[in-house]
């Protein structure tokens, strides 16, 4: 059993009244450790530092630790985060270490926010287990462990608690565990953490739920939504992502019918959504990012119950890059060319505008499909370095100098609004985001989900 050497207050099974616990939090008497200083973890550590004045971030990457301790932000694209890191490090509220157990030994609250990877459709909890082991080796009675990482339901009870008990030689009840999911989007992390949405908390026991509620009520300006237990809270986060994946799959499947229907499916969707019980998302060339494409597997793989809807939605969304390439081929044929002889540029390989993230990127998938066919393909992205990908990179301002046969819009970055389309000659355009109808002049355009308002047998307009 490990005992904290310094005298610190705790929230779990504390003799302090709630108001005294809150004061102790704000005064820095309840030290916090945040494990994982990535795109979501570093903003979280900064907010905890602002609130408590006593937060340590732990990350196994020495360069991240060195950057943070120098007051420099290693995460790009998060408004306000560089200033928050500089301020909290300078005033001593935030520091970083590369040894998670050292951070755990000094902390009374432990917040885990490391990624849960999916390999071949199977969730990989190795990183989470390793962090839990490190925390367990430094865990003390009265500590509270909060998991913010998105995980398969039952992970806190079936994985985290047993690991902590084994490593600490403590029993649940001497420490607490709660699941408190991050509800954060890249590019607005600080805003989201500080209270853009209600904060969900669910403990493995009632005291864990209470203690976590006190903690996050100080961190968040929004309401605290306490649920029955940690498994319920885990389900909440996974269900949010699964809902979006299934909904987008519906929109994408409807979009594939635009040609045969001879109508603008996007207009139909938008109009259907004026009915309060309808909320169909927008179609596109695929679903990317580190969340939505992976969360369905947190339910598909670990459990015996069949989930045919979730599997089908994944198949539909995974098929959209190929659908986009097929429509490109048809658009070229409609204009007397073949895709095999064409040169193509893909606009946007980030999975969404303004975010430097390429996991499961539709733009990359489209470029790779074209490359596999031996097609001359290049890509343009104003925020992503393309050196690591098998695609030629072209600077945005140099694009008009190149002679392409086709352009595919995969991600509608703001920077693309000023493209001089008049500089392109005889170019065919496939618009995956319904963003070019007011920009492209004089070029044949195929828009995913938009039917031709003139012809019943064609979905092309110019």
GROMACS .gro file of C-alpha atoms in nm:
model
  462
    1UNK     CA    1   0.000   0.000   0.000
    2UNK     CA    2   0.128   0.345  -0.091
    3UNK     CA    3   0.085   0.641   0.141
    4UNK     CA    4   0.124   0.999   0.024
    5UNK     CA    5   0.414   1.158   0.207
    6UNK     CA    6   0.275   1.513   0.209
    7UNK     CA    7  -0.042   1.620   0.384
    8UNK     CA    8  -0.304   1.673   0.114
    9UNK     CA    9  -0.681   1.698   0.117
   10UNK     CA   10  -0.893   1.442  -0.067
   11UNK     CA   11  -1.241   1.455  -0.216
   12UNK     CA   12  -1.324   1.085  -0.190
   13UNK     CA   13  -1.449   0.978   0.155
   14UNK     CA   14  -1.336   1.313   0.289
   15UNK     CA   15  -1.433   1.446   0.630
   16UNK     CA   16  -1.449   1.796   0.482
   17UNK     CA   17  -1.784   1.955   0.402
   18UNK     CA   18  -1.861   2.018   0.037
   19UNK     CA   19  -1.791   2.390   0.063
   20UNK     CA   20  -1.456   2.317   0.229
   21UNK     CA   21  -1.371   2.066  -0.044
   22UNK     CA   22  -1.440   2.329  -0.307
   23UNK     CA   23  -1.219   2.579  -0.127
   24UNK     CA   24  -0.944   2.319  -0.098
   25UNK     CA   25  -0.967   2.256  -0.473
   26UNK     CA   26  -0.943   2.623  -0.560
   27UNK     CA   27  -0.659   2.679  -0.311
   28UNK     CA   28  -0.442   2.406  -0.457
   29UNK     CA   29  -0.473   2.178  -0.153
   30UNK     CA   30  -0.603   1.891  -0.367
   31UNK     CA   31  -0.325   1.827  -0.621
   32UNK     CA   32  -0.432   1.705  -0.964
   33UNK     CA   33  -0.246   1.491  -1.217
   34UNK     CA   34  -0.358   1.473  -1.581
   35UNK     CA   35  -0.225   1.174  -1.776
   36UNK     CA   36  -0.183   1.236  -2.148
   37UNK     CA   37  -0.092   1.580  -2.284
   38UNK     CA   38  -0.217   1.543  -2.641
   39UNK     CA   39  -0.474   1.744  -2.832
   40UNK     CA   40  -0.741   1.685  -2.570
   41UNK     CA   41  -0.527   1.627  -2.261
   42UNK     CA   42  -0.316   1.943  -2.269
   43UNK     CA   43  -0.617   2.179  -2.283
   44UNK     CA   44  -0.772   1.981  -1.998
   45UNK     CA   45  -0.455   2.013  -1.792
   46UNK     CA   46  -0.447   2.388  -1.859
   47UNK     CA   47  -0.805   2.430  -1.735
   48UNK     CA   48  -0.739   2.221  -1.424
   49UNK     CA   49  -0.430   2.434  -1.359
   50UNK     CA   50  -0.634   2.754  -1.393
   51UNK     CA   51  -0.894   2.625  -1.145
   52UNK     CA   52  -0.675   2.448  -0.889
   53UNK     CA   53  -0.338   2.618  -0.918
   54UNK     CA   54  -0.178   2.279  -0.857
   55UNK     CA   55  -0.179   2.050  -1.160
   56UNK     CA   56   0.085   1.817  -1.300
   57UNK     CA   57   0.065   1.682  -1.651
   58UNK     CA   58   0.221   1.344  -1.726
   59UNK     CA   59   0.325   1.233  -2.074
   60UNK     CA   60   0.576   0.972  -2.184
   61UNK     CA   61   0.696   1.191  -2.471
   62UNK     CA   62   0.997   1.388  -2.335
   63UNK     CA   63   0.962   1.654  -2.604
   64UNK     CA   64   0.606   1.729  -2.491
   65UNK     CA   65   0.718   1.753  -2.127
   66UNK     CA   66   1.007   1.980  -2.217
   67UNK     CA   67   0.785   2.203  -2.428
   68UNK     CA   68   0.523   2.242  -2.156
   69UNK     CA   69   0.777   2.312  -1.883
   70UNK     CA   70   0.927   2.585  -2.098
   71UNK     CA   71   0.583   2.746  -2.126
   72UNK     CA   72   0.553   2.654  -2.493
   73UNK     CA   73   0.242   2.485  -2.632
   74UNK     CA   74   0.315   2.170  -2.839
   75UNK     CA   75  -0.044   2.149  -2.965
   76UNK     CA   76  -0.144   2.354  -3.270
   77UNK     CA   77  -0.482   2.483  -3.372
   78UNK     CA   78  -0.634   2.547  -3.029
   79UNK     CA   79  -0.728   2.914  -2.977
   80UNK     CA   80  -0.612   3.045  -2.641
   81UNK     CA   81  -0.414   2.736  -2.547
   82UNK     CA   82  -0.062   2.878  -2.601
   83UNK     CA   83  -0.149   3.173  -2.376
   84UNK     CA   84  -0.301   2.942  -2.113
   85UNK     CA   85   0.009   2.722  -2.108
   86UNK     CA   86   0.243   3.018  -2.084
   87UNK     CA   87   0.045   3.174  -1.798
   88UNK     CA   88  -0.011   2.860  -1.589
   89UNK     CA   89   0.350   2.744  -1.621
   90UNK     CA   90   0.483   3.089  -1.537
   91UNK     CA   91   0.273   3.118  -1.220
   92UNK     CA   92   0.352   2.761  -1.113
   93UNK     CA   93   0.001   2.622  -1.155
   94UNK     CA   94   0.109   2.372  -1.422
   95UNK     CA   95   0.416   2.155  -1.466
   96UNK     CA   96   0.486   1.838  -1.660
   97UNK     CA   97   0.669   1.512  -1.591
   98UNK     CA   98   0.751   1.206  -1.799
   99UNK     CA   99   0.706   0.962  -1.508
  100UNK     CA  100   0.332   0.894  -1.450
  101UNK     CA  101   0.395   0.715  -1.121
  102UNK     CA  102   0.582   1.017  -0.985
  103UNK     CA  103   0.283   1.233  -1.076
  104UNK     CA  104   0.048   0.982  -0.914
  105UNK     CA  105   0.241   0.972  -0.589
  106UNK     CA  106   0.192   1.345  -0.531
  107UNK     CA  107  -0.167   1.373  -0.660
  108UNK     CA  108  -0.503   1.320  -0.491
  109UNK     CA  109  -0.702   1.343  -0.816
  110UNK     CA  110  -0.598   1.149  -1.124
  111UNK     CA  111  -0.747   1.233  -1.464
  112UNK     CA  112  -0.683   0.990  -1.751
  113UNK     CA  113  -0.720   1.123  -2.105
  114UNK     CA  114  -0.517   0.898  -2.332
  115UNK     CA  115  -0.640   0.770  -2.669
  116UNK     CA  116  -0.816   0.436  -2.710
  117UNK     CA  117  -0.698   0.297  -3.041
  118UNK     CA  118  -0.885   0.056  -3.265
  119UNK     CA  119  -0.681  -0.204  -3.451
  120UNK     CA  120  -0.862  -0.409  -3.717
  121UNK     CA  121  -1.197  -0.330  -3.556
  122UNK     CA  122  -1.083  -0.422  -3.205
  123UNK     CA  123  -1.047  -0.160  -2.927
  124UNK     CA  124  -0.695  -0.154  -2.784
  125UNK     CA  125  -0.685  -0.061  -2.415
  126UNK     CA  126  -0.310  -0.115  -2.372
  127UNK     CA  127  -0.233   0.253  -2.316
  128UNK     CA  128  -0.516   0.292  -2.067
  129UNK     CA  129  -0.401  -0.017  -1.878
  130UNK     CA  130  -0.044   0.112  -1.865
  131UNK     CA  131  -0.157   0.447  -1.724
  132UNK     CA  132  -0.381   0.276  -1.468
  133UNK     CA  133  -0.086   0.060  -1.359
  134UNK     CA  134   0.130   0.370  -1.314
  135UNK     CA  135  -0.141   0.543  -1.112
  136UNK     CA  136  -0.194   0.232  -0.903
  137UNK     CA  137   0.171   0.228  -0.801
  138UNK     CA  138   0.130   0.581  -0.663
  139UNK     CA  139  -0.230   0.559  -0.540
  140UNK     CA  140  -0.316   0.658  -0.182
  141UNK     CA  141  -0.632   0.616   0.028
  142UNK     CA  142  -0.884   0.888  -0.051
  143UNK     CA  143  -0.767   0.934  -0.411
  144UNK     CA  144  -1.015   0.978  -0.694
  145UNK     CA  145  -0.943   0.850  -1.046
  146UNK     CA  146  -1.145   1.008  -1.327
  147UNK     CA  147  -1.136   0.855  -1.675
  148UNK     CA  148  -1.210   1.099  -1.957
  149UNK     CA  149  -1.085   0.877  -2.241
  150UNK     CA  150  -1.362   0.729  -2.453
  151UNK     CA  151  -1.373   0.356  -2.379
  152UNK     CA  152  -1.601   0.056  -2.432
  153UNK     CA  153  -1.875   0.035  -2.169
  154UNK     CA  154  -1.777  -0.154  -1.851
  155UNK     CA  155  -1.410  -0.054  -1.887
  156UNK     CA  156  -1.396   0.133  -1.555
  157UNK     CA  157  -1.548  -0.153  -1.358
  158UNK     CA  158  -1.390  -0.446  -1.542
  159UNK     CA  159  -1.048  -0.302  -1.629
  160UNK     CA  160  -0.955   0.016  -1.441
  161UNK     CA  161  -1.069  -0.083  -1.092
  162UNK     CA  162  -0.902  -0.429  -1.093
  163UNK     CA  163  -0.573  -0.282  -1.222
  164UNK     CA  164  -0.575  -0.009  -0.955
  165UNK     CA  165  -0.655  -0.259  -0.679
  166UNK     CA  166  -0.379  -0.495  -0.790
  167UNK     CA  167  -0.110  -0.229  -0.822
  168UNK     CA  168  -0.200  -0.028  -0.510
  169UNK     CA  169  -0.300  -0.315  -0.280
  170UNK     CA  170  -0.601  -0.099  -0.191
  171UNK     CA  171  -0.965  -0.194  -0.232
  172UNK     CA  172  -1.238   0.001  -0.406
  173UNK     CA  173  -1.392   0.211  -0.131
  174UNK     CA  174  -1.050   0.320  -0.014
  175UNK     CA  175  -1.025   0.507  -0.345
  176UNK     CA  176  -1.283   0.613  -0.602
  177UNK     CA  177  -1.321   0.579  -0.978
  178UNK     CA  178  -1.555   0.775  -1.204
  179UNK     CA  179  -1.605   0.803  -1.577
  180UNK     CA  180  -1.633   1.167  -1.683
  181UNK     CA  181  -1.619   1.172  -2.064
  182UNK     CA  182  -1.454   1.452  -2.256
  183UNK     CA  183  -1.705   1.625  -2.481
  184UNK     CA  184  -1.451   1.825  -2.672
  185UNK     CA  185  -1.392   1.908  -3.037
  186UNK     CA  186  -1.058   1.996  -3.192
  187UNK     CA  187  -1.024   2.368  -3.249
  188UNK     CA  188  -1.246   2.466  -2.955
  189UNK     CA  189  -1.111   2.256  -2.671
  190UNK     CA  190  -1.083   2.526  -2.403
  191UNK     CA  191  -1.434   2.651  -2.468
  192UNK     CA  192  -1.578   2.300  -2.454
  193UNK     CA  193  -1.393   2.201  -2.136
  194UNK     CA  194  -1.490   2.519  -1.956
  195UNK     CA  195  -1.857   2.448  -2.007
  196UNK     CA  196  -1.997   2.439  -2.360
  197UNK     CA  197  -2.197   2.128  -2.271
  198UNK     CA  198  -2.327   1.963  -1.953
  199UNK     CA  199  -2.057   1.755  -1.787
  200UNK     CA  200  -2.149   1.389  -1.750
  201UNK     CA  201  -2.016   1.202  -1.446
  202UNK     CA  202  -2.079   0.848  -1.329
  203UNK     CA  203  -1.892   0.667  -1.054
  204UNK     CA  204  -1.837   0.300  -0.980
  205UNK     CA  205  -1.994   0.377  -0.644
  206UNK     CA  206  -2.208   0.659  -0.507
  207UNK     CA  207  -1.918   0.830  -0.333
  208UNK     CA  208  -1.717   0.838  -0.656
  209UNK     CA  209  -2.009   1.004  -0.834
  210UNK     CA  210  -2.044   1.261  -0.557
  211UNK     CA  211  -1.673   1.342  -0.544
  212UNK     CA  212  -1.647   1.370  -0.923
  213UNK     CA  213  -1.951   1.599  -0.927
  214UNK     CA  214  -1.783   1.832  -0.677
  215UNK     CA  215  -1.464   1.833  -0.884
  216UNK     CA  216  -1.619   1.909  -1.221
  217UNK     CA  217  -1.863   2.160  -1.080
  218UNK     CA  218  -1.555   2.372  -1.009
  219UNK     CA  219  -1.398   2.304  -1.350
  220UNK     CA  220  -1.706   2.353  -1.567
  221UNK     CA  221  -1.940   2.652  -1.590
  222UNK     CA  222  -2.218   2.425  -1.716
  223UNK     CA  223  -2.444   2.190  -1.525
  224UNK     CA  224  -2.319   1.857  -1.391
  225UNK     CA  225  -2.524   1.562  -1.513
  226UNK     CA  226  -2.466   1.272  -1.275
  227UNK     CA  227  -2.583   0.934  -1.407
  228UNK     CA  228  -2.644   0.602  -1.235
  229UNK     CA  229  -2.294   0.461  -1.262
  230UNK     CA  230  -1.970   0.460  -1.460
  231UNK     CA  231  -2.103   0.216  -1.721
  232UNK     CA  232  -2.396   0.444  -1.796
  233UNK     CA  233  -2.158   0.738  -1.840
  234UNK     CA  234  -1.939   0.526  -2.071
  235UNK     CA  235  -2.247   0.441  -2.276
  236UNK     CA  236  -2.342   0.809  -2.301
  237UNK     CA  237  -2.017   0.899  -2.473
  238UNK     CA  238  -2.016   0.602  -2.708
  239UNK     CA  239  -2.384   0.649  -2.794
  240UNK     CA  240  -2.319   1.012  -2.891
  241UNK     CA  241  -2.064   0.902  -3.151
  242UNK     CA  242  -2.263   0.602  -3.271
  243UNK     CA  243  -2.570   0.820  -3.326
  244UNK     CA  244  -2.374   1.050  -3.553
  245UNK     CA  245  -2.218   0.762  -3.746
  246UNK     CA  246  -2.555   0.599  -3.812
  247UNK     CA  247  -2.718   0.931  -3.896
  248UNK     CA  248  -2.444   1.026  -4.142
  249UNK     CA  249  -2.469   0.681  -4.299
  250UNK     CA  250  -2.839   0.746  -4.358
  251UNK     CA  251  -2.761   1.079  -4.521
  252UNK     CA  252  -2.488   0.922  -4.733
  253UNK     CA  253  -2.709   0.637  -4.848
  254UNK     CA  254  -2.983   0.882  -4.944
  255UNK     CA  255  -2.723   1.089  -5.129
  256UNK     CA  256  -2.628   0.790  -5.344
  257UNK     CA  257  -2.987   0.785  -5.471
  258UNK     CA  258  -2.975   1.140  -5.609
  259UNK     CA  259  -2.896   1.029  -5.965
  260UNK     CA  260  -3.181   0.780  -5.985
  261UNK     CA  261  -3.427   1.007  -5.809
  262UNK     CA  262  -3.330   1.301  -6.028
  263UNK     CA  263  -3.365   1.541  -5.738
  264UNK     CA  264  -3.160   1.742  -5.491
  265UNK     CA  265  -3.143   1.507  -5.194
  266UNK     CA  266  -2.969   1.768  -4.979
  267UNK     CA  267  -3.256   2.011  -5.030
  268UNK     CA  268  -3.498   1.734  -4.939
  269UNK     CA  269  -3.301   1.655  -4.623
  270UNK     CA  270  -3.286   2.020  -4.518
  271UNK     CA  271  -3.658   2.060  -4.572
  272UNK     CA  272  -3.739   1.737  -4.389
  273UNK     CA  273  -3.540   1.872  -4.094
  274UNK     CA  274  -3.786   2.159  -4.055
  275UNK     CA  275  -4.008   1.898  -3.892
  276UNK     CA  276  -3.899   1.889  -3.525
  277UNK     CA  277  -3.874   1.510  -3.509
  278UNK     CA  278  -3.634   1.488  -3.802
  279UNK     CA  279  -3.261   1.568  -3.780
  280UNK     CA  280  -3.080   1.404  -4.073
  281UNK     CA  281  -2.715   1.505  -4.102
  282UNK     CA  282  -2.543   1.612  -4.423
  283UNK     CA  283  -2.388   1.365  -4.669
  284UNK     CA  284  -2.027   1.378  -4.781
  285UNK     CA  285  -1.735   1.179  -4.922
  286UNK     CA  286  -1.678   0.984  -4.599
  287UNK     CA  287  -1.645   1.009  -4.221
  288UNK     CA  288  -1.307   1.088  -4.067
  289UNK     CA  289  -1.145   1.185  -3.740
  290UNK     CA  290  -1.034   1.007  -3.425
  291UNK     CA  291  -1.386   0.959  -3.285
  292UNK     CA  292  -1.687   0.873  -3.501
  293UNK     CA  293  -1.525   0.607  -3.724
  294UNK     CA  294  -1.400   0.419  -3.417
  295UNK     CA  295  -1.669   0.440  -3.149
  296UNK     CA  296  -1.905   0.184  -3.310
  297UNK     CA  297  -1.636  -0.079  -3.257
  298UNK     CA  298  -1.655  -0.015  -2.883
  299UNK     CA  299  -1.995  -0.187  -2.902
  300UNK     CA  300  -1.949  -0.416  -3.203
  301UNK     CA  301  -1.640  -0.605  -3.089
  302UNK     CA  302  -1.642  -0.649  -2.707
  303UNK     CA  303  -2.001  -0.774  -2.672
  304UNK     CA  304  -2.190  -1.081  -2.795
  305UNK     CA  305  -2.510  -0.897  -2.888
  306UNK     CA  306  -2.538  -0.859  -3.264
  307UNK     CA  307  -2.522  -0.500  -3.390
  308UNK     CA  308  -2.611  -0.517  -3.762
  309UNK     CA  309  -2.714  -0.151  -3.781
  310UNK     CA  310  -2.379  -0.031  -3.650
  311UNK     CA  311  -2.189  -0.258  -3.889
  312UNK     CA  312  -2.399  -0.144  -4.184
  313UNK     CA  313  -2.347   0.222  -4.100
  314UNK     CA  314  -1.971   0.167  -4.090
  315UNK     CA  315  -1.984  -0.010  -4.427
  316UNK     CA  316  -2.187   0.273  -4.583
  317UNK     CA  317  -1.959   0.547  -4.456
  318UNK     CA  318  -1.644   0.354  -4.544
  319UNK     CA  319  -1.778   0.315  -4.900
  320UNK     CA  320  -1.815   0.686  -4.969
  321UNK     CA  321  -1.458   0.755  -5.090
  322UNK     CA  322  -1.505   0.479  -5.352
  323UNK     CA  323  -1.844   0.626  -5.440
  324UNK     CA  324  -1.675   0.964  -5.489
  325UNK     CA  325  -1.414   0.813  -5.720
  326UNK     CA  326  -1.687   0.638  -5.917
  327UNK     CA  327  -1.871   0.965  -5.965
  328UNK     CA  328  -1.547   1.127  -6.072
  329UNK     CA  329  -1.505   0.861  -6.338
  330UNK     CA  330  -1.863   0.914  -6.458
  331UNK     CA  331  -1.819   1.292  -6.459
  332UNK     CA  332  -1.507   1.263  -6.671
  333UNK     CA  333  -1.681   1.023  -6.911
  334UNK     CA  334  -1.973   1.262  -6.941
  335UNK     CA  335  -1.721   1.517  -7.063
  336UNK     CA  336  -1.537   1.285  -7.302
  337UNK     CA  337  -1.248   1.180  -7.082
  338UNK     CA  338  -1.143   0.871  -6.885
  339UNK     CA  339  -1.017   0.868  -6.529
  340UNK     CA  340  -0.721   0.647  -6.616
  341UNK     CA  341  -0.577   0.918  -6.841
  342UNK     CA  342  -0.670   1.206  -6.612
  343UNK     CA  343  -0.472   1.407  -6.364
  344UNK     CA  344  -0.666   1.482  -6.045
  345UNK     CA  345  -0.616   1.716  -5.750
  346UNK     CA  346  -0.787   1.655  -5.416
  347UNK     CA  347  -0.873   1.963  -5.213
  348UNK     CA  348  -0.842   1.891  -4.843
  349UNK     CA  349  -0.694   1.592  -4.661
  350UNK     CA  350  -0.776   1.705  -4.306
  351UNK     CA  351  -1.086   1.522  -4.194
  352UNK     CA  352  -1.272   1.848  -4.132
  353UNK     CA  353  -1.210   2.218  -4.202
  354UNK     CA  354  -0.955   2.400  -3.990
  355UNK     CA  355  -0.838   2.091  -3.798
  356UNK     CA  356  -0.495   1.939  -3.851
  357UNK     CA  357  -0.609   1.580  -3.818
  358UNK     CA  358  -0.601   1.317  -4.093
  359UNK     CA  359  -0.713   0.995  -3.926
  360UNK     CA  360  -0.969   0.820  -4.150
  361UNK     CA  361  -0.959   1.125  -4.377
  362UNK     CA  362  -1.193   1.092  -4.679
  363UNK     CA  363  -0.958   1.311  -4.882
  364UNK     CA  364  -0.664   1.079  -4.819
  365UNK     CA  365  -0.879   0.774  -4.892
  366UNK     CA  366  -0.986   0.924  -5.224
  367UNK     CA  367  -0.627   1.011  -5.316
  368UNK     CA  368  -0.508   0.661  -5.227
  369UNK     CA  369  -0.783   0.499  -5.436
  370UNK     CA  370  -0.681   0.710  -5.733
  371UNK     CA  371  -0.314   0.637  -5.674
  372UNK     CA  372  -0.382   0.262  -5.663
  373UNK     CA  373  -0.523   0.289  -6.014
  374UNK     CA  374  -0.207   0.454  -6.134
  375UNK     CA  375  -0.377   0.790  -6.176
  376UNK     CA  376  -0.174   1.110  -6.150
  377UNK     CA  377  -0.307   1.252  -5.824
  378UNK     CA  378  -0.201   1.549  -5.612
  379UNK     CA  379  -0.346   1.713  -5.304
  380UNK     CA  380  -0.374   2.058  -5.153
  381UNK     CA  381  -0.429   2.130  -4.786
  382UNK     CA  382  -0.349   2.463  -4.618
  383UNK     CA  383  -0.291   2.315  -4.270
  384UNK     CA  384  -0.162   1.958  -4.321
  385UNK     CA  385   0.193   1.865  -4.420
  386UNK     CA  386   0.163   1.599  -4.689
  387UNK     CA  387   0.521   1.473  -4.701
  388UNK     CA  388   0.433   1.154  -4.512
  389UNK     CA  389   0.155   1.056  -4.753
  390UNK     CA  390   0.182   0.890  -5.098
  391UNK     CA  391   0.045   1.190  -5.281
  392UNK     CA  392   0.208   1.487  -5.451
  393UNK     CA  393   0.171   1.811  -5.254
  394UNK     CA  394   0.088   2.139  -5.421
  395UNK     CA  395   0.080   2.476  -5.251
  396UNK     CA  396  -0.256   2.648  -5.262
  397UNK     CA  397  -0.127   2.958  -5.439
  398UNK     CA  398   0.044   2.743  -5.703
  399UNK     CA  399  -0.265   2.541  -5.790
  400UNK     CA  400  -0.373   2.750  -6.093
  401UNK     CA  401  -0.031   2.693  -6.249
  402UNK     CA  402  -0.102   2.320  -6.288
  403UNK     CA  403  -0.306   2.164  -6.564
  404UNK     CA  404  -0.548   1.919  -6.400
  405UNK     CA  405  -0.836   1.736  -6.564
  406UNK     CA  406  -1.040   1.707  -6.244
  407UNK     CA  407  -1.076   1.857  -5.898
  408UNK     CA  408  -1.231   1.678  -5.600
  409UNK     CA  409  -1.336   1.885  -5.298
  410UNK     CA  410  -1.307   1.656  -4.995
  411UNK     CA  411  -1.270   1.912  -4.714
  412UNK     CA  412  -1.405   2.263  -4.744
  413UNK     CA  413  -1.133   2.471  -4.579
  414UNK     CA  414  -1.203   2.844  -4.565
  415UNK     CA  415  -0.890   2.901  -4.769
  416UNK     CA  416  -1.053   2.735  -5.070
  417UNK     CA  417  -1.317   3.008  -5.096
  418UNK     CA  418  -1.077   3.231  -5.289
  419UNK     CA  419  -0.972   2.976  -5.549
  420UNK     CA  420  -0.966   3.142  -5.895
  421UNK     CA  421  -1.178   2.887  -6.080
  422UNK     CA  422  -1.161   3.093  -6.397
  423UNK     CA  423  -0.791   3.007  -6.416
  424UNK     CA  424  -0.869   2.638  -6.469
  425UNK     CA  425  -0.933   2.514  -6.820
  426UNK     CA  426  -1.164   2.224  -6.905
  427UNK     CA  427  -1.164   2.093  -6.550
  428UNK     CA  428  -1.429   1.857  -6.415
  429UNK     CA  429  -1.527   1.915  -6.051
  430UNK     CA  430  -1.663   1.670  -5.795
  431UNK     CA  431  -1.796   1.856  -5.492
  432UNK     CA  432  -1.814   1.635  -5.185
  433UNK     CA  433  -1.940   1.907  -4.953
  434UNK     CA  434  -2.207   2.097  -5.148
  435UNK     CA  435  -1.987   2.404  -5.118
  436UNK     CA  436  -1.905   2.504  -5.475
  437UNK     CA  437  -2.235   2.584  -5.642
  438UNK     CA  438  -2.182   2.959  -5.593
  439UNK     CA  439  -1.808   2.954  -5.666
  440UNK     CA  440  -1.744   2.741  -5.973
  441UNK     CA  441  -1.831   2.911  -6.298
  442UNK     CA  442  -1.810   2.749  -6.638
  443UNK     CA  443  -1.701   2.401  -6.522
  444UNK     CA  444  -1.908   2.080  -6.509
  445UNK     CA  445  -1.977   1.998  -6.144
  446UNK     CA  446  -2.104   1.683  -5.976
  447UNK     CA  447  -2.218   1.744  -5.619
  448UNK     CA  448  -2.267   1.446  -5.391
  449UNK     CA  449  -2.633   1.439  -5.295
  450UNK     CA  450  -2.750   1.705  -5.541
  451UNK     CA  451  -2.969   1.606  -5.839
  452UNK     CA  452  -2.983   1.793  -6.168
  453UNK     CA  453  -3.285   2.031  -6.154
  454UNK     CA  454  -3.316   2.022  -6.536
  455UNK     CA  455  -3.259   1.668  -6.656
  456UNK     CA  456  -3.408   1.347  -6.515
  457UNK     CA  457  -3.120   1.131  -6.639
  458UNK     CA  458  -2.820   1.347  -6.557
  459UNK     CA  459  -2.675   1.479  -6.236
  460UNK     CA  460  -2.428   1.720  -6.392
  461UNK     CA  461  -2.454   2.093  -6.424
  462UNK     CA  462  -2.224   2.358  -6.560
   0.00000   0.00000   0.00000
